[in-house]
């Protein structure tokens, strides 16, 4: 059989399926939450203004391929209730080339879930479409009331969040190694049904109220037909400008931006959102003399700004400084506000890419400059990488952070659950339990960044010297 007639040649790529799905998801959410459309327009305006004001940033993003993906960048977030739901989601996302990356324990911040992010993991797939979905599993064991815990488990056991056709297509893709274009389109439409909003609750009003009192997120996960997408997030290049622009467009913005302070060289992830909307819901006892209807608050609009990925050393410094900010808060610091304290403390974090790179705090992707290409095969294999950068032979581009921050995610969740509650849980990190439910191990995100950096270093060395060089020692110092 020729390559052109082989079954695999008829399959569309997982990148293509992911793009189709992310576009369909965005269109569905725009229809369900009209303010999301206004958010997209605001972010597009801010990004255009930022790029116009900073030609160097525009040139760097164009060179790295980041500019092309900016307008398609989205992340979504969902919450599921059972191990079976989580494991099936893993299989569904795998059809789109998305794998579980990272483990996040949100119980430390008062949210009874633990999570991972399904996303592409290779550089090529990320450039094609970086769509990611932050996916949380409810921690039923953190519901203190045993009877309520049992009731929630029983409610969840009755539901099926995937259509029969979606399950068939997942199994078909696993069996055959892919989907053709028509089946890929069908898969996208069937998968959308899992993430669609359903205003009909699966419980009566009394059950909803009891679960709501346990924790608003518990009610959100347990009481509906499926894990409605609770937000989609465009990427902005200036989150402070976007935050300032929300009120003029009728959006009730969060009080603070989550994550690091504003910096010349953004690191990790900063997030903000407009607060969740109250949406009418109908309970199962609506026609039996019960309460009938109510309102649920869960879905909102989020914006993110992504910076450079930090090494383990960089994350340790970030966490140390964040702890300092919190200790100031607990001690009643004289600094006027949280943002002021954050800015003050983070002056200790280097804020140039040269310093971040040289101190091994962040990850970079290395490539030859035009001058370096002209010197290909003529450079000493022992040449120092920093010297090569100084000589203009090599350039270093920051590797974008593709993942999440647990405290920031929890802050977004808490501000959009329709209440001011802050439940207190002991730290209950349980990665092995989560992975057992998932049916797979999660990727170590820092190892992924280290691999990308090391690969680029090896390619540069090989091109400059004409022979393969061991970049492992160079990379290890920055992991």
CSV table of C-alpha atoms in Angstrom, one decimal:
chain,number,residue,atom,x,y,z
A,1,UNK,CA,0.0,0.0,0.0
A,2,UNK,CA,1.4,3.4,-0.9
A,3,UNK,CA,1.9,6.1,1.7
A,4,UNK,CA,-0.8,8.2,0.1
A,5,UNK,CA,-3.4,5.4,0.4
A,6,UNK,CA,-2.5,4.3,3.9
A,7,UNK,CA,-5.1,4.9,6.6
A,8,UNK,CA,-2.9,7.3,8.5
A,9,UNK,CA,-2.7,9.6,5.5
A,10,UNK,CA,-6.4,10.2,5.7
A,11,UNK,CA,-6.3,11.3,9.3
A,12,UNK,CA,-6.2,15.0,10.2
A,13,UNK,CA,-3.5,16.0,12.7
A,14,UNK,CA,-4.2,16.3,16.4
A,15,UNK,CA,-3.1,19.9,16.0
A,16,UNK,CA,-5.8,20.4,13.5
A,17,UNK,CA,-8.5,18.8,15.7
A,18,UNK,CA,-7.3,20.9,18.6
A,19,UNK,CA,-7.7,24.1,16.5
A,20,UNK,CA,-11.1,23.1,15.3
A,21,UNK,CA,-12.2,22.4,18.9
A,22,UNK,CA,-10.8,25.6,20.4
A,23,UNK,CA,-12.5,27.7,17.7
A,24,UNK,CA,-15.8,25.9,18.3
A,25,UNK,CA,-15.5,26.3,22.0
A,26,UNK,CA,-14.8,30.0,21.7
A,27,UNK,CA,-17.8,30.5,19.5
A,28,UNK,CA,-20.0,28.5,21.8
A,29,UNK,CA,-18.9,30.5,24.9
A,30,UNK,CA,-19.3,33.8,23.0
A,31,UNK,CA,-22.9,32.9,22.5
A,32,UNK,CA,-23.5,31.7,26.0
A,33,UNK,CA,-21.6,34.6,27.7
A,34,UNK,CA,-21.9,37.7,25.5
A,35,UNK,CA,-19.4,39.7,27.6
A,36,UNK,CA,-16.7,37.2,26.5
A,37,UNK,CA,-17.0,38.7,23.0
A,38,UNK,CA,-16.3,42.2,24.5
A,39,UNK,CA,-13.4,40.8,26.4
A,40,UNK,CA,-11.9,39.4,23.2
A,41,UNK,CA,-12.2,42.8,21.5
A,42,UNK,CA,-10.6,44.6,24.5
A,43,UNK,CA,-7.6,42.2,24.5
A,44,UNK,CA,-7.1,42.6,20.8
A,45,UNK,CA,-7.1,46.4,21.1
A,46,UNK,CA,-4.6,46.3,24.0
A,47,UNK,CA,-2.3,43.8,22.2
A,48,UNK,CA,-2.3,46.0,19.1
A,49,UNK,CA,-1.4,49.1,21.1
A,50,UNK,CA,1.3,47.3,23.0
A,51,UNK,CA,3.0,45.9,19.9
A,52,UNK,CA,2.8,49.3,18.2
A,53,UNK,CA,4.4,51.0,21.3
A,54,UNK,CA,7.2,48.3,21.6
A,55,UNK,CA,8.6,47.4,18.1
A,56,UNK,CA,11.3,45.3,19.8
A,57,UNK,CA,8.7,43.1,21.5
A,58,UNK,CA,6.9,42.7,18.2
A,59,UNK,CA,10.1,41.7,16.4
A,60,UNK,CA,11.0,39.2,19.1
A,61,UNK,CA,7.6,37.6,19.1
A,62,UNK,CA,7.6,37.5,15.3
A,63,UNK,CA,11.0,35.7,15.3
A,64,UNK,CA,10.0,33.2,17.9
A,65,UNK,CA,6.6,32.4,16.3
A,66,UNK,CA,4.8,33.8,19.4
A,67,UNK,CA,3.1,36.5,17.3
A,68,UNK,CA,1.2,34.1,15.1
A,69,UNK,CA,-0.3,32.2,18.0
A,70,UNK,CA,-1.2,35.3,20.0
A,71,UNK,CA,-4.7,35.7,18.6
A,72,UNK,CA,-5.6,32.0,18.9
A,73,UNK,CA,-4.3,31.7,22.4
A,74,UNK,CA,-6.9,30.5,24.8
A,75,UNK,CA,-7.2,28.4,27.9
A,76,UNK,CA,-10.3,27.0,29.4
A,77,UNK,CA,-11.2,25.6,32.8
A,78,UNK,CA,-13.5,22.8,33.9
A,79,UNK,CA,-14.3,20.9,37.1
A,80,UNK,CA,-15.3,17.2,37.2
A,81,UNK,CA,-16.6,15.1,40.0
A,82,UNK,CA,-15.4,11.5,39.6
A,83,UNK,CA,-12.3,9.6,38.7
A,84,UNK,CA,-14.1,8.1,35.7
A,85,UNK,CA,-15.0,11.5,34.3
A,86,UNK,CA,-11.3,12.6,34.7
A,87,UNK,CA,-9.9,9.5,33.0
A,88,UNK,CA,-12.3,9.9,30.1
A,89,UNK,CA,-11.4,13.5,29.7
A,90,UNK,CA,-7.7,12.4,29.5
A,91,UNK,CA,-8.7,10.2,26.6
A,92,UNK,CA,-10.8,12.9,24.9
A,93,UNK,CA,-8.0,15.5,25.1
A,94,UNK,CA,-5.5,13.0,23.8
A,95,UNK,CA,-7.4,12.9,20.5
A,96,UNK,CA,-6.5,16.6,20.3
A,97,UNK,CA,-2.8,16.1,21.2
A,98,UNK,CA,-3.2,17.4,24.7
A,99,UNK,CA,-1.5,15.7,27.7
A,100,UNK,CA,-1.7,16.2,31.5
A,101,UNK,CA,1.0,18.6,32.7
A,102,UNK,CA,1.6,19.5,36.3
A,103,UNK,CA,-0.2,18.7,39.6
A,104,UNK,CA,-1.9,21.5,41.5
A,105,UNK,CA,-3.3,21.2,45.0
A,106,UNK,CA,-5.8,24.0,45.4
A,107,UNK,CA,-7.0,22.8,48.9
A,108,UNK,CA,-4.2,24.9,50.4
A,109,UNK,CA,-6.0,28.0,49.2
A,110,UNK,CA,-9.5,26.9,50.4
A,111,UNK,CA,-10.8,25.2,47.2
A,112,UNK,CA,-11.6,21.5,47.5
A,113,UNK,CA,-10.1,20.3,44.3
A,114,UNK,CA,-6.8,19.2,42.8
A,115,UNK,CA,-6.0,19.8,39.2
A,116,UNK,CA,-3.8,19.3,36.1
A,117,UNK,CA,-3.6,21.2,32.8
A,118,UNK,CA,-4.2,19.3,29.5
A,119,UNK,CA,-2.1,20.9,26.8
A,120,UNK,CA,0.3,20.2,23.9
A,121,UNK,CA,3.8,19.3,25.1
A,122,UNK,CA,6.1,19.7,22.1
A,123,UNK,CA,7.5,23.0,20.8
A,124,UNK,CA,6.0,22.4,17.4
A,125,UNK,CA,2.5,21.6,18.7
A,126,UNK,CA,2.5,24.6,21.0
A,127,UNK,CA,3.4,26.9,18.1
A,128,UNK,CA,0.6,25.3,16.0
A,129,UNK,CA,-2.0,25.9,18.7
A,130,UNK,CA,-1.3,26.2,22.5
A,131,UNK,CA,-4.9,25.6,23.6
A,132,UNK,CA,-5.0,24.3,27.2
A,133,UNK,CA,-7.7,23.3,29.6
A,134,UNK,CA,-7.1,23.6,33.4
A,135,UNK,CA,-9.0,20.6,34.7
A,136,UNK,CA,-10.0,20.1,38.4
A,137,UNK,CA,-11.3,17.0,40.2
A,138,UNK,CA,-13.5,17.5,43.2
A,139,UNK,CA,-12.2,16.2,46.5
A,140,UNK,CA,-15.2,14.6,48.0
A,141,UNK,CA,-13.2,13.6,51.0
A,142,UNK,CA,-12.9,17.2,52.0
A,143,UNK,CA,-16.6,17.5,52.5
A,144,UNK,CA,-16.9,17.3,56.3
A,145,UNK,CA,-20.5,16.1,56.5
A,146,UNK,CA,-20.5,12.4,55.8
A,147,UNK,CA,-24.1,12.3,54.8
A,148,UNK,CA,-23.7,15.2,52.4
A,149,UNK,CA,-20.5,13.6,51.0
A,150,UNK,CA,-22.4,10.4,50.3
A,151,UNK,CA,-25.3,12.3,48.7
A,152,UNK,CA,-22.8,14.1,46.4
A,153,UNK,CA,-21.2,10.8,45.4
A,154,UNK,CA,-24.6,9.3,44.6
A,155,UNK,CA,-25.7,12.3,42.5
A,156,UNK,CA,-22.4,12.2,40.5
A,157,UNK,CA,-22.7,8.4,40.0
A,158,UNK,CA,-26.0,8.9,38.2
A,159,UNK,CA,-24.8,11.3,35.5
A,160,UNK,CA,-23.0,10.7,32.1
A,161,UNK,CA,-21.2,13.8,30.9
A,162,UNK,CA,-20.1,12.4,27.5
A,163,UNK,CA,-22.4,11.6,24.6
A,164,UNK,CA,-22.5,8.0,23.3
A,165,UNK,CA,-21.1,9.2,20.0
A,166,UNK,CA,-18.2,11.1,21.6
A,167,UNK,CA,-17.2,7.9,23.4
A,168,UNK,CA,-17.4,5.9,20.2
A,169,UNK,CA,-15.2,8.4,18.4
A,170,UNK,CA,-12.6,8.4,21.2
A,171,UNK,CA,-12.4,4.7,21.0
A,172,UNK,CA,-12.2,4.8,17.2
A,173,UNK,CA,-9.3,7.3,17.4
A,174,UNK,CA,-7.5,5.1,19.9
A,175,UNK,CA,-8.1,2.0,17.8
A,176,UNK,CA,-7.2,3.4,14.4
A,177,UNK,CA,-4.6,6.0,15.4
A,178,UNK,CA,-6.6,9.0,14.3
A,179,UNK,CA,-9.7,10.5,12.8
A,180,UNK,CA,-10.5,11.6,9.2
A,181,UNK,CA,-11.8,15.1,8.6
A,182,UNK,CA,-15.5,14.3,8.8
A,183,UNK,CA,-15.0,12.2,12.0
A,184,UNK,CA,-12.9,15.0,13.5
A,185,UNK,CA,-15.7,17.5,12.9
A,186,UNK,CA,-18.2,15.1,14.4
A,187,UNK,CA,-15.9,14.6,17.4
A,188,UNK,CA,-15.6,18.3,18.0
A,189,UNK,CA,-19.4,18.7,18.0
A,190,UNK,CA,-19.9,15.8,20.3
A,191,UNK,CA,-17.2,16.9,22.7
A,192,UNK,CA,-18.7,20.4,22.9
A,193,UNK,CA,-21.8,18.9,24.5
A,194,UNK,CA,-19.7,18.0,27.6
A,195,UNK,CA,-18.7,21.6,28.0
A,196,UNK,CA,-22.0,23.3,27.2
A,197,UNK,CA,-24.0,25.2,29.8
A,198,UNK,CA,-27.2,23.5,31.1
A,199,UNK,CA,-29.6,25.7,33.1
A,200,UNK,CA,-31.5,22.6,34.3
A,201,UNK,CA,-30.0,21.4,37.6
A,202,UNK,CA,-30.0,17.6,38.3
A,203,UNK,CA,-31.0,18.1,42.0
A,204,UNK,CA,-33.9,19.7,43.9
A,205,UNK,CA,-33.5,23.1,45.5
A,206,UNK,CA,-32.8,21.8,49.0
A,207,UNK,CA,-30.0,19.5,47.8
A,208,UNK,CA,-28.5,22.4,45.9
A,209,UNK,CA,-28.6,24.7,49.0
A,210,UNK,CA,-27.0,22.0,51.2
A,211,UNK,CA,-24.1,21.5,48.8
A,212,UNK,CA,-23.8,25.2,48.3
A,213,UNK,CA,-23.3,25.7,52.0
A,214,UNK,CA,-20.6,23.1,52.1
A,215,UNK,CA,-18.7,25.0,49.4
A,216,UNK,CA,-20.1,26.9,46.4
A,217,UNK,CA,-17.7,25.0,44.1
A,218,UNK,CA,-19.1,21.7,45.3
A,219,UNK,CA,-22.6,22.7,44.2
A,220,UNK,CA,-21.1,23.9,40.8
A,221,UNK,CA,-19.5,20.5,40.2
A,222,UNK,CA,-22.2,18.2,41.5
A,223,UNK,CA,-25.6,19.8,40.6
A,224,UNK,CA,-25.5,19.9,36.8
A,225,UNK,CA,-25.5,17.6,33.8
A,226,UNK,CA,-21.9,18.3,33.0
A,227,UNK,CA,-18.7,20.3,33.7
A,228,UNK,CA,-19.8,23.5,31.8
A,229,UNK,CA,-16.7,25.4,30.8
A,230,UNK,CA,-16.5,28.1,33.4
A,231,UNK,CA,-14.2,30.5,31.5
A,232,UNK,CA,-12.1,30.9,28.4
A,233,UNK,CA,-9.1,33.1,28.6
A,234,UNK,CA,-7.4,35.2,25.8
A,235,UNK,CA,-3.8,36.2,26.2
A,236,UNK,CA,-2.9,39.8,26.6
A,237,UNK,CA,0.5,41.5,26.4
A,238,UNK,CA,-0.5,44.1,29.0
A,239,UNK,CA,-2.8,42.8,31.7
A,240,UNK,CA,-2.8,46.1,33.6
A,241,UNK,CA,-4.1,48.0,30.6
A,242,UNK,CA,-6.7,45.3,30.0
A,243,UNK,CA,-7.8,45.4,33.7
A,244,UNK,CA,-8.1,49.2,33.5
A,245,UNK,CA,-10.2,48.9,30.3
A,246,UNK,CA,-12.8,46.4,31.6
A,247,UNK,CA,-15.1,48.8,33.5
A,248,UNK,CA,-15.6,51.0,30.5
A,249,UNK,CA,-17.0,48.0,28.7
A,250,UNK,CA,-19.4,47.1,31.5
A,251,UNK,CA,-17.3,44.4,33.1
A,252,UNK,CA,-17.0,44.1,36.9
A,253,UNK,CA,-13.3,43.5,37.2
A,254,UNK,CA,-11.5,41.7,40.0
A,255,UNK,CA,-9.9,44.0,42.5
A,256,UNK,CA,-6.3,42.7,42.0
A,257,UNK,CA,-4.3,40.9,39.3
A,258,UNK,CA,-3.2,37.5,40.5
A,259,UNK,CA,0.4,36.4,40.2
A,260,UNK,CA,3.7,38.4,40.0
A,261,UNK,CA,3.8,42.2,39.9
A,262,UNK,CA,4.2,44.2,36.7
A,263,UNK,CA,7.8,43.8,35.5
A,264,UNK,CA,10.0,44.8,32.6
A,265,UNK,CA,10.5,41.1,31.9
A,266,UNK,CA,7.2,39.3,32.8
A,267,UNK,CA,7.6,35.9,34.5
A,268,UNK,CA,5.2,33.0,34.9
A,269,UNK,CA,1.6,34.0,34.7
A,270,UNK,CA,-0.6,37.0,35.7
A,271,UNK,CA,-4.4,36.6,35.6
A,272,UNK,CA,-7.5,38.7,36.2
A,273,UNK,CA,-11.2,38.4,35.3
A,274,UNK,CA,-14.5,40.0,35.3
A,275,UNK,CA,-16.7,38.6,38.0
A,276,UNK,CA,-19.0,35.7,37.4
A,277,UNK,CA,-22.5,36.3,36.2
A,278,UNK,CA,-25.7,35.2,38.0
A,279,UNK,CA,-27.5,32.8,35.7
A,280,UNK,CA,-31.0,31.4,36.2
A,281,UNK,CA,-31.3,27.7,36.9
A,282,UNK,CA,-34.3,25.4,37.3
A,283,UNK,CA,-34.4,22.6,39.9
A,284,UNK,CA,-35.9,19.2,39.6
A,285,UNK,CA,-38.7,20.0,42.0
A,286,UNK,CA,-39.9,23.0,39.9
A,287,UNK,CA,-43.1,21.3,38.9
A,288,UNK,CA,-43.8,19.7,42.3
A,289,UNK,CA,-44.5,22.7,44.4
A,290,UNK,CA,-40.9,23.2,45.3
A,291,UNK,CA,-38.7,26.3,45.1
A,292,UNK,CA,-38.5,25.8,41.4
A,293,UNK,CA,-35.9,28.2,40.2
A,294,UNK,CA,-32.8,30.0,41.5
A,295,UNK,CA,-29.6,31.6,40.4
A,296,UNK,CA,-26.1,30.1,40.0
A,297,UNK,CA,-22.8,32.0,39.8
A,298,UNK,CA,-19.9,30.2,38.1
A,299,UNK,CA,-19.0,31.4,34.7
A,300,UNK,CA,-16.8,34.4,34.1
A,301,UNK,CA,-14.3,36.0,31.7
A,302,UNK,CA,-10.6,35.8,32.4
A,303,UNK,CA,-7.5,37.4,30.9
A,304,UNK,CA,-3.9,36.2,31.2
A,305,UNK,CA,-0.5,37.6,30.6
A,306,UNK,CA,2.3,35.0,30.1
A,307,UNK,CA,6.0,35.6,30.9
A,308,UNK,CA,9.1,33.5,30.8
A,309,UNK,CA,9.2,30.0,32.4
A,310,UNK,CA,11.3,29.9,35.6
A,311,UNK,CA,13.8,27.1,36.5
A,312,UNK,CA,13.5,25.3,39.8
A,313,UNK,CA,15.9,27.9,41.2
A,314,UNK,CA,13.7,30.7,39.9
A,315,UNK,CA,10.6,29.1,41.2
A,316,UNK,CA,12.2,28.7,44.7
A,317,UNK,CA,13.0,32.5,44.7
A,318,UNK,CA,9.6,33.4,43.5
A,319,UNK,CA,7.9,31.3,46.2
A,320,UNK,CA,10.3,32.7,48.8
A,321,UNK,CA,9.4,36.3,47.9
A,322,UNK,CA,5.7,35.5,47.7
A,323,UNK,CA,5.9,34.1,51.3
A,324,UNK,CA,7.5,37.4,52.3
A,325,UNK,CA,4.6,39.3,50.9
A,326,UNK,CA,2.1,37.2,52.8
A,327,UNK,CA,4.0,37.4,56.0
A,328,UNK,CA,3.9,41.2,55.7
A,329,UNK,CA,0.2,41.0,55.2
A,330,UNK,CA,-0.2,38.8,58.3
A,331,UNK,CA,1.9,41.2,60.3
A,332,UNK,CA,-0.1,44.2,59.3
A,333,UNK,CA,2.5,45.8,57.1
A,334,UNK,CA,2.6,49.6,56.7
A,335,UNK,CA,2.7,49.1,52.9
A,336,UNK,CA,-0.6,50.6,51.7
A,337,UNK,CA,-1.9,47.6,49.7
A,338,UNK,CA,-1.2,44.1,48.5
A,339,UNK,CA,0.0,45.3,45.1
A,340,UNK,CA,2.4,47.8,46.8
A,341,UNK,CA,3.8,45.1,49.0
A,342,UNK,CA,4.2,42.7,46.1
A,343,UNK,CA,6.0,45.4,44.0
A,344,UNK,CA,8.3,46.3,46.9
A,345,UNK,CA,9.3,42.7,47.7
A,346,UNK,CA,9.9,41.6,44.1
A,347,UNK,CA,12.5,44.3,43.6
A,348,UNK,CA,14.7,41.4,44.8
A,349,UNK,CA,13.9,39.4,41.6
A,350,UNK,CA,16.2,40.3,38.7
A,351,UNK,CA,14.3,42.1,36.0
A,352,UNK,CA,16.5,41.8,32.8
A,353,UNK,CA,16.6,38.7,30.6
A,354,UNK,CA,20.4,38.8,30.7
A,355,UNK,CA,20.3,38.6,34.5
A,356,UNK,CA,17.6,35.9,34.6
A,357,UNK,CA,19.5,33.8,32.1
A,358,UNK,CA,23.0,34.3,33.6
A,359,UNK,CA,21.7,33.5,37.1
A,360,UNK,CA,19.9,30.4,36.0
A,361,UNK,CA,16.5,31.7,37.0
A,362,UNK,CA,14.6,31.3,33.7
A,363,UNK,CA,14.5,29.1,30.6
A,364,UNK,CA,15.5,30.3,27.1
A,365,UNK,CA,15.5,28.9,23.6
A,366,UNK,CA,18.8,29.5,21.8
A,367,UNK,CA,19.3,30.0,18.0
A,368,UNK,CA,21.9,31.3,15.7
A,369,UNK,CA,21.8,34.9,14.5
A,370,UNK,CA,22.6,35.8,10.9
A,371,UNK,CA,26.2,36.4,12.0
A,372,UNK,CA,26.2,33.0,13.7
A,373,UNK,CA,24.9,31.3,10.6
A,374,UNK,CA,27.8,32.8,8.7
A,375,UNK,CA,30.2,31.2,11.2
A,376,UNK,CA,28.6,27.8,11.2
A,377,UNK,CA,31.1,25.0,11.5
A,378,UNK,CA,33.9,27.4,12.5
A,379,UNK,CA,33.5,27.9,16.2
A,380,UNK,CA,35.4,26.1,19.0
A,381,UNK,CA,33.3,23.4,20.6
A,382,UNK,CA,34.4,24.7,24.0
A,383,UNK,CA,33.3,28.2,23.4
A,384,UNK,CA,31.2,29.7,26.3
A,385,UNK,CA,27.5,30.2,25.4
A,386,UNK,CA,27.4,33.6,27.1
A,387,UNK,CA,30.5,34.7,25.1
A,388,UNK,CA,28.8,33.5,21.9
A,389,UNK,CA,25.7,35.7,22.8
A,390,UNK,CA,28.0,38.7,23.6
A,391,UNK,CA,29.8,38.2,20.2
A,392,UNK,CA,26.4,38.3,18.5
A,393,UNK,CA,26.5,34.7,17.2
A,394,UNK,CA,23.7,33.3,19.3
A,395,UNK,CA,20.4,34.8,20.5
A,396,UNK,CA,18.3,33.7,23.5
A,397,UNK,CA,14.5,34.0,23.4
A,398,UNK,CA,12.5,33.5,26.6
A,399,UNK,CA,10.5,30.3,26.7
A,400,UNK,CA,6.9,31.2,27.4
A,401,UNK,CA,5.4,29.7,30.6
A,402,UNK,CA,2.6,27.5,29.4
A,403,UNK,CA,1.2,26.4,32.8
A,404,UNK,CA,-0.5,27.7,35.9
A,405,UNK,CA,0.0,28.9,39.5
A,406,UNK,CA,-2.2,27.1,42.1
A,407,UNK,CA,-2.6,30.1,44.4
A,408,UNK,CA,-3.6,32.3,41.5
A,409,UNK,CA,-6.0,29.8,40.2
A,410,UNK,CA,-7.6,29.5,43.6
A,411,UNK,CA,-7.8,33.3,43.8
A,412,UNK,CA,-9.7,33.4,40.5
A,413,UNK,CA,-12.0,30.6,41.7
A,414,UNK,CA,-12.7,32.2,45.0
A,415,UNK,CA,-13.6,35.6,43.5
A,416,UNK,CA,-16.0,34.0,41.1
A,417,UNK,CA,-18.0,31.7,43.3
A,418,UNK,CA,-20.6,34.2,44.2
A,419,UNK,CA,-19.6,34.7,47.8
A,420,UNK,CA,-16.9,36.0,50.1
A,421,UNK,CA,-16.3,32.6,51.8
A,422,UNK,CA,-12.8,31.3,52.4
A,423,UNK,CA,-12.9,27.7,53.5
A,424,UNK,CA,-9.9,26.5,55.4
A,425,UNK,CA,-8.5,23.1,54.5
A,426,UNK,CA,-5.2,21.5,55.6
A,427,UNK,CA,-2.8,21.0,52.8
A,428,UNK,CA,-3.9,17.8,51.1
A,429,UNK,CA,-1.6,17.3,48.2
A,430,UNK,CA,-2.3,13.9,46.8
A,431,UNK,CA,-0.6,13.6,43.5
A,432,UNK,CA,-0.6,9.7,43.5
A,433,UNK,CA,-4.3,9.6,44.2
A,434,UNK,CA,-5.0,12.1,41.4
A,435,UNK,CA,-2.8,10.2,38.9
A,436,UNK,CA,-4.6,7.0,39.9
A,437,UNK,CA,-7.9,8.6,39.0
A,438,UNK,CA,-6.4,10.1,35.8
A,439,UNK,CA,-5.1,6.8,34.7
A,440,UNK,CA,-1.7,8.3,33.9
A,441,UNK,CA,1.2,10.3,35.4
A,442,UNK,CA,1.3,14.0,34.8
A,443,UNK,CA,4.3,15.6,33.1
A,444,UNK,CA,6.8,17.6,35.2
A,445,UNK,CA,6.4,21.0,33.5
A,446,UNK,CA,9.8,22.2,34.5
A,447,UNK,CA,11.4,19.1,32.9
A,448,UNK,CA,9.5,20.0,29.7
A,449,UNK,CA,11.0,23.5,29.7
A,450,UNK,CA,14.5,22.1,30.5
A,451,UNK,CA,14.2,19.7,27.6
A,452,UNK,CA,13.3,22.5,25.1
A,453,UNK,CA,16.2,24.6,26.3
A,454,UNK,CA,18.6,21.8,26.2
A,455,UNK,CA,17.5,20.8,22.7
A,456,UNK,CA,18.0,24.3,21.4
A,457,UNK,CA,21.5,24.5,23.0
A,458,UNK,CA,22.5,21.2,21.4
A,459,UNK,CA,21.3,22.4,18.0
A,460,UNK,CA,23.3,25.6,18.3
A,461,UNK,CA,26.4,23.8,19.4
A,462,UNK,CA,26.1,21.4,16.6
A,463,UNK,CA,25.6,24.1,14.0
A,464,UNK,CA,28.4,26.3,15.2
A,465,UNK,CA,31.0,23.5,15.6
A,466,UNK,CA,29.9,21.1,13.0
A,467,UNK,CA,29.6,18.3,15.6
A,468,UNK,CA,27.3,17.3,18.3
A,469,UNK,CA,28.2,18.7,21.7
A,470,UNK,CA,26.9,17.7,25.1
A,471,UNK,CA,24.7,20.5,26.4
A,472,UNK,CA,23.4,18.5,29.4
A,473,UNK,CA,25.8,20.1,31.8
A,474,UNK,CA,25.0,23.5,30.6
A,475,UNK,CA,21.3,22.9,30.9
A,476,UNK,CA,21.5,21.2,34.3
A,477,UNK,CA,22.9,24.3,35.9
A,478,UNK,CA,19.7,26.2,34.9
A,479,UNK,CA,17.1,23.5,35.9
